[in-house]
């Protein structure tokens, strides 16, 4: 248990992917003070290294072999069974690729940040280190440390570089809204932090209960999979982990931090926030809760699936009612995360493949959306949908990218969102609760209504404000994130096997542990 181990590539590729952003953050803080060009160059190089290595891991992973083909282990605190144990199976490699793509695009989307840019990029890269760490950690103690590292920088990133909304408190409780600062970036940052810290407390309790109940004095996920937990322990711990991870995944009714956080965050943070961070919650449910607690998974699956359908419909209806473009995308994310959780709850091969694929597809799609919303706000200085119109004539590139993202969001064939949703719906029909399919499909219909209405209003309708007659399209580095993310949406939509091939063996292994497959 105390030896070093590196298998797979023969060199510590997972460590390098995880540490490259953190090294970049240190270089930015200690070598680039007062030099904005150096700050951006280091951030670009650090995220570029992670992206190239992510592509290497994704490209060299052999789907037919399955399992954790990349594995590293370094003892940390042997007396308590804590080690830096890293591994990547088919689900992990897809999430690693997603993170690499989103943060690389996010650096370009943040190109115009000028306020305290050194601290901004250092915190952004530190956050990404935590995200990569969660997706590769196989030791639950280290997993939790990376989880916190991914969550805590959000408070500063939103509180300092975020933006406040223009909510005018009215009604009986208007005074309460004014006193608590509802709509401000400080309110959003504090609300997000408190919610996620509360969720972390549930996760930590669940991890320690598993550690002591197993009796092996090890936090290793692989070792804990061999333990026989009693039904009572399984059900209690599963519920704690579901609440903890579900808070980050935006599960109803614990989602309320999400729209405020999305809307107040700066562009790159919104991209990471909805594109990757919410996936950490869903990934935790699948990897930790379902992977370790098979009997509890079957016991709680009806509840998880039912709440997921509420997410889908509630998120879509809420998105329809919004007048702020960022809130539309934010509530859309709540709805799409419902599809992710629904796929997992079906306990079928198609549903779980759809769930993981939806994590990837929605991550790319919502990253593209928030990059576009940031560009629109920088050029038009408004997020109010009622003040926008006719932008397509002045911003043809931005309009085309937004329309592409919208079509993927509503599930148009040929784009990645279509395959992910179809697989999830198929899983719902094959599950023990077929009725889940009907609210899920209704949510997709509602998505089509609000997405097409917003797209037509902003880009393809008549010009609303005369001051917008001279808007400019994307320029220079702004194109990188739009082209990169749009190309990924099309590529994985036309070739869904790129994602399903590595994920399916991991899903089959999970279904075997759950007792669904012999």
Coordinates of C-alpha atoms in Angstrom, one line a residue:
X1 CA 0.0 0.0 0.0
X2 CA 3.0 2.3 0.5
X3 CA 4.7 2.1 -2.9
X4 CA 4.6 4.5 -5.7
X5 CA 2.8 3.4 -8.9
X6 CA 2.4 4.8 -12.3
X7 CA 0.7 2.8 -15.0
X8 CA -0.9 3.6 -18.4
X9 CA 1.2 6.1 -20.2
X10 CA 4.3 5.2 -18.2
X11 CA 4.6 8.8 -17.1
X12 CA 2.4 10.8 -14.7
X13 CA 0.1 12.3 -17.3
X14 CA -2.8 12.7 -14.9
X15 CA -0.7 14.5 -12.4
X16 CA 0.6 16.8 -15.1
X17 CA -2.9 17.6 -16.3
X18 CA -4.0 18.5 -12.8
X19 CA -0.9 20.4 -11.8
X20 CA -0.3 22.4 -15.0
X21 CA -3.0 25.1 -14.1
X22 CA -1.7 25.3 -10.5
X23 CA 1.9 25.8 -11.7
X24 CA 0.5 28.5 -14.1
X25 CA -1.3 30.2 -11.1
X26 CA 2.0 30.3 -9.1
X27 CA 3.9 31.7 -12.1
X28 CA 1.3 34.4 -12.6
X29 CA 1.4 35.4 -9.0
X30 CA 5.2 35.5 -8.6
X31 CA 6.6 36.4 -12.0
X32 CA 4.0 38.5 -14.0
X33 CA 3.1 41.4 -11.7
X34 CA 2.3 44.5 -13.7
X35 CA 2.6 42.7 -17.1
X36 CA -0.9 41.8 -18.5
X37 CA 0.6 40.2 -21.6
X38 CA 2.6 37.8 -19.5
X39 CA -0.4 37.0 -17.3
X40 CA -2.5 36.0 -20.3
X41 CA 0.4 34.2 -21.9
X42 CA 1.1 32.0 -18.8
X43 CA -2.7 31.3 -18.5
X44 CA -2.9 30.3 -22.1
X45 CA 0.3 28.1 -21.9
X46 CA -0.9 26.4 -18.7
X47 CA -4.4 25.6 -20.0
X48 CA -2.9 24.7 -23.4
X49 CA -0.7 22.0 -21.7
X50 CA -3.7 20.6 -19.9
X51 CA -5.8 20.6 -23.1
X52 CA -3.0 18.8 -25.1
X53 CA -2.5 16.2 -22.4
X54 CA -6.3 15.8 -22.1
X55 CA -6.5 15.1 -25.8
X56 CA -3.6 12.6 -25.4
X57 CA -5.5 10.7 -22.7
X58 CA -8.7 10.8 -24.6
X59 CA -7.0 9.7 -27.9
X60 CA -5.0 6.9 -26.4
X61 CA -7.7 5.4 -24.1
X62 CA -8.7 2.0 -25.5
X63 CA -12.5 1.6 -25.2
X64 CA -12.4 -2.2 -25.8
X65 CA -10.2 -2.7 -22.8
X66 CA -12.2 -0.5 -20.4
X67 CA -11.1 0.1 -16.8
X68 CA -8.7 2.6 -15.3
X69 CA -6.0 2.5 -18.0
X70 CA -4.2 5.5 -16.5
X71 CA -3.3 5.1 -12.8
X72 CA -1.0 6.8 -10.3
X73 CA -0.5 6.3 -6.6
X74 CA 1.6 8.3 -4.2
X75 CA 1.4 7.6 -0.4
X76 CA 0.4 10.7 1.5
X77 CA -0.6 9.7 5.1
X78 CA -0.2 5.9 5.2
X79 CA -1.2 5.7 8.9
X80 CA -4.7 6.8 8.0
X81 CA -4.8 5.1 4.6
X82 CA -4.7 8.4 2.6
X83 CA -2.9 8.5 -0.7
X84 CA -2.8 10.6 -3.9
X85 CA -4.5 7.9 -5.9
X86 CA -5.4 9.0 -9.4
X87 CA -7.1 7.1 -12.2
X88 CA -9.0 7.6 -15.4
X89 CA -11.6 5.3 -16.9
X90 CA -14.0 6.0 -19.8
X91 CA -16.1 8.4 -17.8
X92 CA -13.2 10.3 -16.4
X93 CA -11.4 10.8 -19.8
X94 CA -14.5 12.4 -21.2
X95 CA -14.8 14.8 -18.2
X96 CA -11.1 15.6 -18.4
X97 CA -11.5 16.5 -22.1
X98 CA -14.5 18.7 -21.3
X99 CA -12.6 20.6 -18.6
X100 CA -9.6 21.1 -20.9
X101 CA -11.7 22.5 -23.7
X102 CA -13.8 24.8 -21.5
X103 CA -10.9 26.4 -19.6
X104 CA -8.9 26.8 -22.8
X105 CA -11.8 28.6 -24.3
X106 CA -12.5 30.5 -21.1
X107 CA -9.0 32.1 -21.2
X108 CA -9.9 33.6 -24.5
X109 CA -13.3 34.6 -23.3
X110 CA -11.6 36.5 -20.4
X111 CA -9.1 38.3 -22.7
X112 CA -10.6 41.7 -21.9
X113 CA -10.4 41.4 -18.1
X114 CA -8.3 44.3 -16.9
X115 CA -9.3 44.7 -13.2
X116 CA -6.7 42.9 -11.0
X117 CA -6.1 40.5 -13.9
X118 CA -3.2 38.8 -12.1
X119 CA -5.4 37.6 -9.2
X120 CA -8.3 36.8 -11.5
X121 CA -6.3 34.3 -13.6
X122 CA -4.5 32.9 -10.6
X123 CA -7.8 32.1 -8.9
X124 CA -9.3 30.8 -12.2
X125 CA -6.4 28.4 -12.7
X126 CA -6.5 27.2 -9.1
X127 CA -10.2 26.5 -9.5
X128 CA -9.5 24.4 -12.6
X129 CA -6.8 22.4 -10.7
X130 CA -9.6 21.4 -8.3
X131 CA -11.9 20.4 -11.1
X132 CA -9.3 18.2 -12.8
X133 CA -8.4 16.7 -9.4
X134 CA -12.0 15.7 -8.7
X135 CA -12.3 13.9 -12.1
X136 CA -9.1 11.8 -11.6
X137 CA -9.0 11.3 -7.8
X138 CA -9.7 7.7 -6.6
X139 CA -9.0 8.4 -2.9
X140 CA -12.1 10.0 -1.3
X141 CA -10.1 12.1 1.1
X142 CA -8.1 13.7 -1.8
X143 CA -11.3 13.8 -3.8
X144 CA -12.9 16.0 -1.2
X145 CA -9.8 18.3 -1.0
X146 CA -9.9 18.8 -4.7
X147 CA -13.7 19.3 -4.5
X148 CA -13.3 22.2 -2.0
X149 CA -10.5 23.6 -4.1
X150 CA -12.8 23.8 -7.1
X151 CA -15.7 25.4 -5.1
X152 CA -14.1 28.0 -2.7
X153 CA -12.4 30.3 -5.3
X154 CA -15.9 31.0 -6.7
X155 CA -16.7 33.3 -3.8
X156 CA -13.8 35.7 -4.7
X157 CA -14.3 35.4 -8.5
X158 CA -17.9 36.3 -8.3
X159 CA -17.7 38.8 -5.4
X160 CA -14.8 40.8 -7.0
X161 CA -15.1 40.4 -10.8
X162 CA -18.9 39.6 -11.0
X163 CA -21.7 41.9 -12.0
X164 CA -24.9 42.9 -10.2
X165 CA -28.4 42.6 -11.6
X166 CA -31.0 45.3 -11.8
X167 CA -33.7 43.8 -9.6
X168 CA -36.1 46.4 -8.1
X169 CA -37.5 44.9 -4.8
X170 CA -41.2 45.3 -4.7
X171 CA -44.1 44.0 -2.6
X172 CA -44.5 43.0 1.1
X173 CA -41.0 41.6 1.3
X174 CA -39.3 44.3 -0.7
X175 CA -37.5 45.6 2.3
X176 CA -36.0 42.2 3.0
X177 CA -34.6 42.0 -0.5
X178 CA -33.1 45.4 -0.2
X179 CA -31.5 44.6 3.2
X180 CA -30.0 41.3 2.0
X181 CA -28.8 42.7 -1.3
X182 CA -30.7 40.4 -3.5
X183 CA -29.5 40.7 -7.1
X184 CA -26.0 42.0 -6.2
X185 CA -22.8 40.0 -6.9
X186 CA -22.0 40.0 -3.2
X187 CA -25.3 38.3 -2.4
X188 CA -24.8 35.7 -5.2
X189 CA -21.3 34.9 -4.1
X190 CA -22.3 34.5 -0.5
X191 CA -25.4 32.4 -1.3
X192 CA -23.4 30.1 -3.6
X193 CA -20.7 29.6 -1.0
X194 CA -23.1 28.9 1.9
X195 CA -25.1 26.4 -0.2
X196 CA -22.1 24.6 -1.5
X197 CA -20.4 24.5 2.0
X198 CA -23.5 23.0 3.4
X199 CA -23.5 20.4 0.6
X200 CA -19.8 19.7 1.4
X201 CA -20.7 19.0 5.0
X202 CA -23.1 16.2 3.9
X203 CA -20.4 14.8 1.6
X204 CA -17.8 14.8 4.3
X205 CA -20.1 13.0 6.7
X206 CA -20.9 10.4 4.1
X207 CA -17.2 9.8 3.3
X208 CA -16.2 9.3 7.0
X209 CA -19.1 7.0 7.6
X210 CA -18.0 4.8 4.7
X211 CA -14.4 5.0 6.0
X212 CA -15.2 3.7 9.4
X213 CA -18.0 1.3 8.3
X214 CA -15.7 -0.5 5.8
X215 CA -13.2 -1.3 8.6
X216 CA -10.3 -1.3 6.0
X217 CA -8.9 2.1 7.1
X218 CA -8.6 3.2 3.5
X219 CA -10.2 6.0 1.6
X220 CA -9.5 4.3 -1.7
X221 CA -12.6 4.1 -3.9
X222 CA -11.3 0.8 -5.3
X223 CA -10.9 -0.7 -1.9
X224 CA -14.2 0.6 -0.6
X225 CA -15.9 -1.1 -3.6
X226 CA -15.0 -4.4 -2.0
X227 CA -16.6 -3.6 1.3
X228 CA -20.0 -4.9 2.3
X229 CA -22.0 -2.1 3.8
X230 CA -25.3 -2.8 5.6
X231 CA -28.5 -1.7 3.9
X232 CA -29.1 0.9 6.7
X233 CA -25.6 2.4 6.2
X234 CA -26.0 2.4 2.4
X235 CA -29.4 4.2 2.5
X236 CA -28.3 6.8 4.9
X237 CA -25.0 7.5 3.2
X238 CA -26.5 7.6 -0.2
X239 CA -29.0 10.2 0.9
X240 CA -26.2 12.3 2.4
X241 CA -24.1 12.1 -0.7
X242 CA -27.1 12.8 -3.0
X243 CA -27.9 15.9 -1.0
X244 CA -24.3 17.0 -1.0
X245 CA -23.4 16.4 -4.6
X246 CA -27.0 17.2 -5.7
X247 CA -26.6 20.8 -4.3
X248 CA -23.7 21.4 -6.7
X249 CA -25.5 19.6 -9.5
X250 CA -28.4 22.0 -9.2
X251 CA -31.0 19.4 -8.0
X252 CA -34.4 20.9 -7.2
X253 CA -35.1 22.4 -4.6
X254 CA -31.3 22.9 -3.8
X255 CA -30.7 24.7 -7.1
X256 CA -31.5 28.3 -6.1
X257 CA -27.8 29.3 -5.7
X258 CA -27.2 28.4 -9.3
X259 CA -29.1 31.0 -11.3
X260 CA -27.9 33.9 -9.1
X261 CA -24.3 32.5 -9.3
X262 CA -24.4 32.0 -13.0
X263 CA -25.9 35.5 -13.7
X264 CA -23.4 37.3 -11.4
X265 CA -20.2 35.5 -12.4
X266 CA -17.8 36.9 -15.0
X267 CA -17.9 35.2 -18.4
X268 CA -15.1 32.6 -18.0
X269 CA -16.4 31.7 -14.5
X270 CA -19.9 31.3 -15.8
X271 CA -18.5 29.0 -18.5
X272 CA -16.7 26.9 -15.9
X273 CA -19.6 27.2 -13.4
X274 CA -22.3 25.8 -15.7
X275 CA -20.0 23.9 -18.1
X276 CA -17.9 21.9 -15.6
X277 CA -18.6 22.7 -11.9
X278 CA -22.2 21.5 -12.0
X279 CA -20.9 18.3 -13.6
X280 CA -18.8 17.6 -10.5
X281 CA -22.0 17.1 -8.6
X282 CA -23.5 14.7 -11.1
X283 CA -20.1 12.9 -11.4
X284 CA -20.0 12.5 -7.6
X285 CA -23.4 10.9 -7.6
X286 CA -22.5 8.4 -10.3
X287 CA -18.9 7.7 -9.3
X288 CA -19.1 7.7 -5.5
X289 CA -22.8 7.2 -4.4
X290 CA -23.8 4.8 -7.1
X291 CA -20.4 3.2 -7.4
X292 CA -20.1 2.3 -3.7
X293 CA -23.7 1.8 -2.6
X294 CA -25.6 -0.5 -5.0
X295 CA -28.5 -1.5 -2.8
X296 CA -29.2 2.1 -1.8
X297 CA -29.0 3.2 -5.5
X298 CA -31.9 0.8 -6.3
X299 CA -33.8 2.0 -3.2
X300 CA -33.5 5.7 -3.9
X301 CA -33.6 5.6 -7.8
X302 CA -37.4 6.4 -7.9
X303 CA -36.9 9.5 -5.8
X304 CA -33.8 10.6 -7.8
X305 CA -35.6 10.1 -11.1
X306 CA -38.8 11.9 -10.0
X307 CA -36.8 14.9 -8.7
X308 CA -34.9 15.0 -12.0
X309 CA -38.2 15.3 -14.0
X310 CA -39.2 18.2 -11.7
X311 CA -35.8 19.8 -12.6
X312 CA -36.4 19.4 -16.3
X313 CA -39.9 21.0 -16.3
X314 CA -39.3 23.6 -13.6
X315 CA -36.0 24.8 -15.1
X316 CA -37.6 25.1 -18.6
X317 CA -40.7 27.0 -17.3
X318 CA -38.5 29.3 -15.2
X319 CA -36.3 30.0 -18.2
X320 CA -39.4 31.0 -20.2
X321 CA -40.3 33.7 -17.6
X322 CA -36.9 35.4 -17.5
X323 CA -36.1 38.8 -19.0
X324 CA -32.3 38.7 -18.3
X325 CA -30.4 36.6 -21.0
X326 CA -28.0 35.2 -18.4
X327 CA -30.9 34.0 -16.2
X328 CA -32.4 32.3 -19.3
X329 CA -29.2 30.3 -19.8
X330 CA -28.9 29.7 -16.1
X331 CA -32.4 28.2 -15.7
X332 CA -31.8 26.3 -18.9
X333 CA -28.8 24.6 -17.1
X334 CA -31.1 23.6 -14.2
X335 CA -33.4 21.9 -16.8
X336 CA -30.6 20.2 -18.6
X337 CA -29.0 18.9 -15.4
X338 CA -32.3 17.2 -14.8
X339 CA -31.7 15.2 -17.9
X340 CA -28.3 14.2 -16.6
X341 CA -29.8 13.0 -13.2
X342 CA -32.7 11.3 -15.0
X343 CA -30.3 9.3 -17.1
X344 CA -28.4 8.1 -14.0
X345 CA -31.7 7.2 -12.2
X346 CA -32.9 4.9 -15.0
X347 CA -30.2 2.3 -14.1
X348 CA -30.0 1.3 -17.7
X349 CA -27.1 1.1 -20.2
X350 CA -28.8 3.7 -22.5
X351 CA -29.8 6.0 -19.7
X352 CA -26.3 6.1 -18.0
X353 CA -24.6 6.5 -21.4
X354 CA -27.0 9.4 -22.1
X355 CA -26.4 10.9 -18.6
X356 CA -22.6 11.0 -19.1
X357 CA -22.9 12.2 -22.7
X358 CA -25.3 14.9 -21.6
X359 CA -22.7 16.1 -19.0
X360 CA -20.2 16.6 -21.9
X361 CA -22.7 17.9 -24.4
X362 CA -24.3 20.4 -22.0
X363 CA -20.9 21.5 -20.7
X364 CA -19.8 22.4 -24.2
X365 CA -23.1 24.0 -25.1
X366 CA -23.6 26.1 -22.0
X367 CA -19.9 27.1 -22.2
X368 CA -20.6 28.4 -25.7
X369 CA -23.8 30.2 -24.5
X370 CA -22.1 32.0 -21.6
X371 CA -19.2 33.0 -23.9
X372 CA -21.7 34.5 -26.3
X373 CA -23.7 36.3 -23.5
X374 CA -20.5 37.8 -22.3
X375 CA -19.6 39.1 -25.8
X376 CA -23.1 40.5 -26.2
X377 CA -23.0 42.3 -22.9
X378 CA -19.5 43.8 -23.6
X379 CA -20.7 45.2 -27.0
X380 CA -24.4 46.1 -26.2
X381 CA -24.0 46.8 -22.4
X382 CA -27.2 45.1 -21.6
X383 CA -28.6 41.7 -20.8
X384 CA -32.2 42.7 -20.9
X385 CA -33.9 40.7 -23.7
X386 CA -36.5 43.5 -24.2
X387 CA -33.8 46.0 -25.2
X388 CA -32.2 43.7 -27.8
X389 CA -33.2 43.1 -31.4
X390 CA -31.8 42.9 -34.9
X391 CA -28.3 41.9 -33.6
X392 CA -27.9 39.3 -36.4
X393 CA -27.3 42.0 -39.0
X394 CA -24.4 43.5 -37.0
X395 CA -23.1 40.3 -35.4
X396 CA -23.5 37.5 -38.0
X397 CA -20.8 35.3 -36.4
X398 CA -22.2 35.6 -32.9
X399 CA -25.7 35.1 -34.2
X400 CA -24.6 31.9 -36.0
X401 CA -22.9 30.5 -33.0
X402 CA -25.8 31.4 -30.7
X403 CA -28.3 29.7 -33.1
X404 CA -26.1 26.6 -33.3
X405 CA -26.0 26.4 -29.5
X406 CA -29.8 26.9 -29.3
X407 CA -30.4 24.1 -31.8
X408 CA -28.2 21.8 -29.8
X409 CA -30.0 22.8 -26.6
X410 CA -33.4 21.8 -28.1
X411 CA -31.9 18.5 -29.4
X412 CA -31.6 19.0 -33.1
X413 CA -30.3 15.9 -34.9
X414 CA -26.6 16.2 -36.0
X415 CA -25.6 18.1 -32.8
X416 CA -24.3 16.5 -29.6
X417 CA -27.4 17.4 -27.5
X418 CA -29.6 15.2 -29.6
X419 CA -27.8 12.0 -29.0
X420 CA -27.5 12.6 -25.3
X421 CA -31.2 13.3 -24.9
X422 CA -32.3 10.4 -27.1
X423 CA -30.2 8.0 -25.0
X424 CA -31.6 9.3 -21.8
X425 CA -35.2 9.1 -23.1
X426 CA -34.6 5.6 -24.2
X427 CA -33.3 4.7 -20.8
X428 CA -36.4 6.3 -19.2
X429 CA -38.6 4.1 -21.3
X430 CA -36.7 1.0 -20.5
X431 CA -36.7 1.8 -16.7
X432 CA -39.2 0.7 -14.1
X433 CA -40.8 4.2 -14.2
X434 CA -41.7 4.7 -17.8
X435 CA -43.8 7.8 -16.9
X436 CA -40.5 9.7 -16.5
X437 CA -40.4 9.9 -20.2
X438 CA -43.4 12.2 -20.6
X439 CA -42.3 15.2 -18.4
X440 CA -38.8 14.8 -19.9
X441 CA -40.1 15.1 -23.4
X442 CA -42.4 18.0 -22.3
X443 CA -39.4 19.8 -21.0
X444 CA -37.6 19.4 -24.3
X445 CA -40.7 20.9 -26.0
X446 CA -40.6 23.9 -23.6
X447 CA -36.9 24.3 -24.2
X448 CA -37.6 24.6 -27.9
X449 CA -40.2 27.3 -27.3
X450 CA -38.0 29.6 -25.1
X451 CA -34.8 29.0 -27.0
X452 CA -36.2 29.8 -30.4
X453 CA -38.2 32.8 -29.0
X454 CA -35.1 34.3 -27.4
X455 CA -32.9 33.6 -30.5
X456 CA -35.5 35.2 -32.9
X457 CA -36.0 38.2 -30.6
X458 CA -32.3 39.0 -30.1
X459 CA -30.8 38.2 -33.5
X460 CA -33.4 37.8 -36.2
X461 CA -36.1 40.3 -35.1
X462 CA -36.1 44.1 -36.0
X463 CA -33.6 46.5 -34.5
X464 CA -35.1 47.7 -31.1
X465 CA -32.5 50.3 -29.9
X466 CA -31.0 52.8 -32.3
X467 CA -27.7 52.8 -30.3
X468 CA -27.2 49.1 -31.3
X469 CA -27.1 50.0 -35.0
X470 CA -23.3 50.1 -34.8
X471 CA -22.5 46.9 -32.9
X472 CA -19.5 44.9 -34.0
X473 CA -19.1 41.2 -34.5
X474 CA -16.5 39.1 -32.6
X475 CA -12.9 40.0 -33.2
X476 CA -9.5 38.4 -32.8
X477 CA -9.2 36.1 -29.7
X478 CA -13.0 36.3 -29.2
X479 CA -13.4 34.0 -32.2
X480 CA -11.4 31.1 -30.6
X481 CA -13.9 30.0 -28.0
X482 CA -16.8 30.4 -30.4
X483 CA -15.2 28.4 -33.2
X484 CA -13.7 25.7 -30.9
X485 CA -16.9 25.0 -28.9
X486 CA -19.1 25.1 -32.0
X487 CA -16.9 22.6 -33.8
X488 CA -17.0 20.2 -30.8
X489 CA -20.9 20.4 -30.7
X490 CA -21.0 19.4 -34.4
X491 CA -18.2 16.8 -34.2
X492 CA -19.7 14.9 -31.3
X493 CA -23.2 15.3 -32.8
X494 CA -22.1 13.7 -36.1
X495 CA -19.8 11.1 -34.4
X496 CA -21.4 10.3 -31.1
X497 CA -19.3 7.1 -30.8
X498 CA -16.4 9.3 -29.9
X499 CA -18.0 9.8 -26.5
X500 CA -20.0 6.6 -26.1
X501 CA -17.2 4.2 -27.0
X502 CA -15.0 5.0 -23.9
X503 CA -18.0 5.6 -21.6
X504 CA -19.9 2.4 -22.3
X505 CA -17.5 -0.1 -20.7
X506 CA -17.4 2.0 -17.5
X507 CA -21.2 2.1 -17.6
X508 CA -21.4 -1.7 -18.0
X509 CA -19.0 -2.2 -15.1
X510 CA -21.2 0.1 -12.9
X511 CA -24.4 -1.8 -13.9
X512 CA -22.7 -5.1 -12.9
X513 CA -21.9 -3.7 -9.5
X514 CA -25.5 -2.5 -9.2
X515 CA -26.7 -6.0 -9.9
X516 CA -28.6 -4.9 -13.0
X517 CA -26.3 -7.0 -15.3
X518 CA -25.2 -10.5 -14.4

